[in-house]
């Protein structure tokens, strides 16, 4: 599920619509149609992993799954973690963005960035600071000029007015690169009690504005 959600976010795919196009009867998918849908979205899974994911969602063991139910399950899935820690001054803003993503469907995120992200000749995707600010405003994230400048410099220092969109996705936890995120916590320091993570997720479900991170082993990982 994690790889499907990442692919949908990074590639601006509406999972519901993609799978609907692959469905013969417009309600259910067999394993072959499901595989075609995932490959259309460039999901990084092997054939065996796709088969296992299909079987996991085929609760009734009928050889068919509801694409609407799969898309619904995907929206509720939230185990993707950001490498940003509470030590980073941009942590609160990144957390706000991730909370917005968690509470809105992938199609909503696509409308925020799809038409503003540009492609350089070297294949690098970027968005202007103006369009990035507009997207934040649409998410109801209001920043002072100083905080916005700090955030944009962090996302792409010395960019000359551009935001590296793929690096932005990496900061959110939707892309992993060999270079990693600047200032991210080392892998061996990512110690989080799973039971406490569940508790925090429950708190978020009740109120997206108030979340306690006091129970996490420091440094805190942005996991919501």
Tab-separated table of C-alpha atoms in Angstrom:
chain	number	residue	atom	x	y	z
A	1	UNK	CA	0.000	0.000	0.000
A	2	UNK	CA	2.867	2.331	0.816
A	3	UNK	CA	4.358	2.131	-2.683
A	4	UNK	CA	0.959	2.689	-4.317
A	5	UNK	CA	0.327	5.805	-2.241
A	6	UNK	CA	3.800	7.148	-2.976
A	7	UNK	CA	3.368	6.609	-6.721
A	8	UNK	CA	-0.046	8.280	-6.702
A	9	UNK	CA	1.262	11.333	-4.877
A	10	UNK	CA	4.497	11.744	-6.815
A	11	UNK	CA	2.916	11.131	-10.227
A	12	UNK	CA	-0.345	13.050	-9.598
A	13	UNK	CA	-2.451	9.952	-10.183
A	14	UNK	CA	-6.068	9.662	-9.075
A	15	UNK	CA	-6.021	5.994	-8.016
A	16	UNK	CA	-9.794	5.664	-8.211
A	17	UNK	CA	-9.917	6.893	-11.814
A	18	UNK	CA	-6.907	4.858	-12.975
A	19	UNK	CA	-8.317	1.609	-11.583
A	20	UNK	CA	-11.801	2.445	-12.868
A	21	UNK	CA	-10.387	2.667	-16.401
A	22	UNK	CA	-8.885	-0.805	-15.985
A	23	UNK	CA	-12.131	-2.360	-14.742
A	24	UNK	CA	-14.189	-4.237	-17.335
A	25	UNK	CA	-17.470	-4.025	-15.438
A	26	UNK	CA	-16.635	-0.653	-13.827
A	27	UNK	CA	-17.044	-2.057	-10.324
A	28	UNK	CA	-14.481	-4.800	-9.752
A	29	UNK	CA	-10.976	-5.756	-10.865
A	30	UNK	CA	-9.424	-9.146	-11.433
A	31	UNK	CA	-5.734	-9.655	-10.702
A	32	UNK	CA	-4.631	-8.873	-14.274
A	33	UNK	CA	-6.595	-5.625	-14.416
A	34	UNK	CA	-5.260	-4.653	-10.991
A	35	UNK	CA	-1.684	-5.246	-12.176
A	36	UNK	CA	-2.265	-3.129	-15.307
A	37	UNK	CA	-3.588	-0.291	-13.149
A	38	UNK	CA	-0.615	-0.303	-10.797
A	39	UNK	CA	1.874	-0.406	-13.659
A	40	UNK	CA	0.132	2.580	-15.269
A	41	UNK	CA	0.965	4.500	-12.102
A	42	UNK	CA	4.581	3.264	-12.148
A	43	UNK	CA	4.195	1.576	-8.771
A	44	UNK	CA	7.545	0.100	-7.754
A	45	UNK	CA	6.416	-3.438	-6.913
A	46	UNK	CA	7.426	-6.794	-8.348
A	47	UNK	CA	4.829	-9.078	-9.944
A	48	UNK	CA	4.911	-11.214	-6.787
A	49	UNK	CA	4.316	-8.179	-4.564
A	50	UNK	CA	1.419	-7.031	-6.740
A	51	UNK	CA	-0.100	-10.491	-6.494
A	52	UNK	CA	0.292	-10.472	-2.704
A	53	UNK	CA	-1.299	-7.007	-2.467
A	54	UNK	CA	-4.250	-8.160	-4.585
A	55	UNK	CA	-4.772	-11.244	-2.431
A	56	UNK	CA	-4.548	-9.121	0.716
A	57	UNK	CA	-7.439	-6.978	-0.556
A	58	UNK	CA	-9.455	-9.924	-1.873
A	59	UNK	CA	-10.985	-10.647	1.529
A	60	UNK	CA	-13.737	-12.892	0.152
A	61	UNK	CA	-11.270	-14.860	-2.015
A	62	UNK	CA	-13.418	-14.401	-5.117
A	63	UNK	CA	-10.589	-13.433	-7.444
A	64	UNK	CA	-12.070	-9.934	-7.693
A	65	UNK	CA	-11.655	-6.754	-5.669
A	66	UNK	CA	-13.643	-3.526	-5.567
A	67	UNK	CA	-11.494	-0.711	-6.915
A	68	UNK	CA	-13.582	1.752	-4.874
A	69	UNK	CA	-12.812	-0.147	-1.664
A	70	UNK	CA	-9.130	-0.393	-2.559
A	71	UNK	CA	-8.947	3.374	-3.189
A	72	UNK	CA	-10.743	3.995	0.110
A	73	UNK	CA	-8.336	1.720	1.996
A	74	UNK	CA	-5.431	3.523	0.363
A	75	UNK	CA	-6.610	6.935	1.557
A	76	UNK	CA	-6.732	5.640	5.137
A	77	UNK	CA	-3.240	4.152	4.910
A	78	UNK	CA	-0.705	6.363	6.666
A	79	UNK	CA	2.547	4.606	7.526
A	80	UNK	CA	4.814	6.672	5.273
A	81	UNK	CA	7.334	8.555	7.410
A	82	UNK	CA	9.264	11.732	6.749
A	83	UNK	CA	13.010	11.847	7.483
A	84	UNK	CA	12.552	15.306	9.025
A	85	UNK	CA	12.999	15.416	12.797
A	86	UNK	CA	11.799	17.774	15.502
A	87	UNK	CA	15.307	19.254	15.557
A	88	UNK	CA	14.663	20.802	12.140
A	89	UNK	CA	13.080	24.300	12.364
A	90	UNK	CA	10.822	23.409	9.419
A	91	UNK	CA	9.409	20.348	11.215
A	92	UNK	CA	6.096	22.023	12.275
A	93	UNK	CA	5.359	23.164	8.724
A	94	UNK	CA	6.222	19.790	7.176
A	95	UNK	CA	3.952	18.160	9.764
A	96	UNK	CA	1.098	20.500	8.806
A	97	UNK	CA	1.500	19.602	5.131
A	98	UNK	CA	1.544	15.881	5.935
A	99	UNK	CA	-1.589	16.213	8.083
A	100	UNK	CA	-3.329	17.905	5.158
A	101	UNK	CA	-2.252	15.119	2.805
A	102	UNK	CA	-3.476	12.500	5.292
A	103	UNK	CA	-6.925	14.075	5.502
A	104	UNK	CA	-7.433	14.669	1.768
A	105	UNK	CA	-7.573	12.294	-1.223
A	106	UNK	CA	-4.688	12.037	-3.662
A	107	UNK	CA	-6.819	13.689	-6.348
A	108	UNK	CA	-6.947	16.846	-4.201
A	109	UNK	CA	-3.159	16.938	-3.962
A	110	UNK	CA	-2.925	16.483	-7.720
A	111	UNK	CA	-4.995	19.619	-8.286
A	112	UNK	CA	-2.639	21.607	-6.045
A	113	UNK	CA	0.559	20.821	-7.951
A	114	UNK	CA	-0.137	19.014	-11.223
A	115	UNK	CA	-0.573	22.111	-13.391
A	116	UNK	CA	2.236	24.102	-11.747
A	117	UNK	CA	5.086	21.576	-11.693
A	118	UNK	CA	7.463	22.072	-14.642
A	119	UNK	CA	10.104	19.795	-16.142
A	120	UNK	CA	13.693	20.878	-16.860
A	121	UNK	CA	15.705	19.482	-19.779
A	122	UNK	CA	17.637	17.334	-17.298
A	123	UNK	CA	14.386	15.781	-16.053
A	124	UNK	CA	14.232	17.737	-12.800
A	125	UNK	CA	10.732	18.722	-11.720
A	126	UNK	CA	10.288	22.137	-10.167
A	127	UNK	CA	7.633	24.642	-9.101
A	128	UNK	CA	7.977	28.396	-8.656
A	129	UNK	CA	7.930	29.832	-5.149
A	130	UNK	CA	4.803	31.790	-6.088
A	131	UNK	CA	2.913	28.633	-7.081
A	132	UNK	CA	4.268	26.795	-4.044
A	133	UNK	CA	2.991	29.586	-1.775
A	134	UNK	CA	-0.414	29.372	-3.496
A	135	UNK	CA	-0.522	25.621	-2.788
A	136	UNK	CA	0.282	26.218	0.885
A	137	UNK	CA	-2.475	28.823	1.049
A	138	UNK	CA	-4.906	26.303	-0.465
A	139	UNK	CA	-3.923	23.940	2.355
A	140	UNK	CA	-4.753	26.751	4.806
A	141	UNK	CA	-1.105	26.955	5.870
A	142	UNK	CA	-0.284	30.614	6.409
A	143	UNK	CA	3.376	31.496	6.944
A	144	UNK	CA	5.167	34.728	7.678
A	145	UNK	CA	7.482	35.957	4.940
A	146	UNK	CA	10.494	34.903	7.016
A	147	UNK	CA	9.208	31.374	7.664
A	148	UNK	CA	8.275	30.911	4.010
A	149	UNK	CA	11.757	32.031	2.974
A	150	UNK	CA	13.350	29.584	5.429
A	151	UNK	CA	11.173	26.737	4.124
A	152	UNK	CA	11.889	27.424	0.453
A	153	UNK	CA	15.611	27.768	1.091
A	154	UNK	CA	15.538	24.422	2.875
A	155	UNK	CA	13.648	22.736	0.021
A	156	UNK	CA	15.995	24.067	-2.655
A	157	UNK	CA	18.783	26.389	-1.480
A	158	UNK	CA	20.020	28.822	-4.097
A	159	UNK	CA	17.282	27.809	-6.517
A	160	UNK	CA	16.662	31.296	-7.869
A	161	UNK	CA	12.929	31.181	-7.212
A	162	UNK	CA	12.319	27.476	-7.848
A	163	UNK	CA	11.348	24.600	-5.561
A	164	UNK	CA	12.748	21.154	-6.327
A	165	UNK	CA	9.467	19.200	-6.384
A	166	UNK	CA	11.044	15.751	-6.099
A	167	UNK	CA	13.103	16.894	-3.121
A	168	UNK	CA	9.892	18.272	-1.600
A	169	UNK	CA	8.361	14.794	-2.059
A	170	UNK	CA	11.444	13.289	-0.436
A	171	UNK	CA	11.152	15.616	2.560
A	172	UNK	CA	7.533	14.489	2.960
A	173	UNK	CA	8.636	10.849	2.811
A	174	UNK	CA	7.151	9.960	-0.589
A	175	UNK	CA	10.498	9.533	-2.374
A	176	UNK	CA	13.732	7.992	-1.151
A	177	UNK	CA	17.040	8.835	-2.823
A	178	UNK	CA	20.597	7.706	-2.246
A	179	UNK	CA	21.612	11.244	-1.206
A	180	UNK	CA	18.900	11.518	1.429
A	181	UNK	CA	17.433	14.667	2.959
A	182	UNK	CA	19.771	17.323	4.320
A	183	UNK	CA	19.721	17.299	8.105
A	184	UNK	CA	17.685	14.092	8.304
A	185	UNK	CA	18.080	11.778	11.276
A	186	UNK	CA	20.417	8.787	10.665
A	187	UNK	CA	18.597	5.519	10.034
A	188	UNK	CA	19.854	3.957	13.273
A	189	UNK	CA	18.284	6.815	15.276
A	190	UNK	CA	14.768	6.223	13.959
A	191	UNK	CA	13.480	4.538	17.112
A	192	UNK	CA	9.718	4.802	17.506
A	193	UNK	CA	7.471	2.691	19.700
A	194	UNK	CA	4.742	1.278	17.353
A	195	UNK	CA	2.148	1.267	20.144
A	196	UNK	CA	2.738	4.970	20.776
A	197	UNK	CA	2.516	5.710	17.059
A	198	UNK	CA	-0.951	4.128	17.053
A	199	UNK	CA	-1.899	6.335	19.996
A	200	UNK	CA	-0.767	9.448	18.140
A	201	UNK	CA	-2.706	8.425	15.011
A	202	UNK	CA	-5.838	8.103	17.155
A	203	UNK	CA	-5.224	11.592	18.561
A	204	UNK	CA	-4.895	12.965	15.032
A	205	UNK	CA	-8.180	11.347	14.008
A	206	UNK	CA	-9.872	13.268	16.831
A	207	UNK	CA	-8.173	16.593	16.219
A	208	UNK	CA	-5.738	17.435	13.431
A	209	UNK	CA	-4.702	20.574	15.301
A	210	UNK	CA	-3.500	19.018	18.564
A	211	UNK	CA	-0.908	16.245	18.491
A	212	UNK	CA	1.384	15.216	21.334
A	213	UNK	CA	4.898	14.097	20.383
A	214	UNK	CA	6.165	13.843	23.953
A	215	UNK	CA	6.046	10.054	23.984
A	216	UNK	CA	8.335	9.520	20.992
A	217	UNK	CA	11.971	8.611	21.474
A	218	UNK	CA	14.009	11.663	20.483
A	219	UNK	CA	14.741	12.794	17.884
A	220	UNK	CA	11.094	12.709	16.774
A	221	UNK	CA	10.302	11.417	13.302
A	222	UNK	CA	7.528	13.142	11.323
A	223	UNK	CA	5.318	10.075	10.969
A	224	UNK	CA	1.854	11.514	10.397
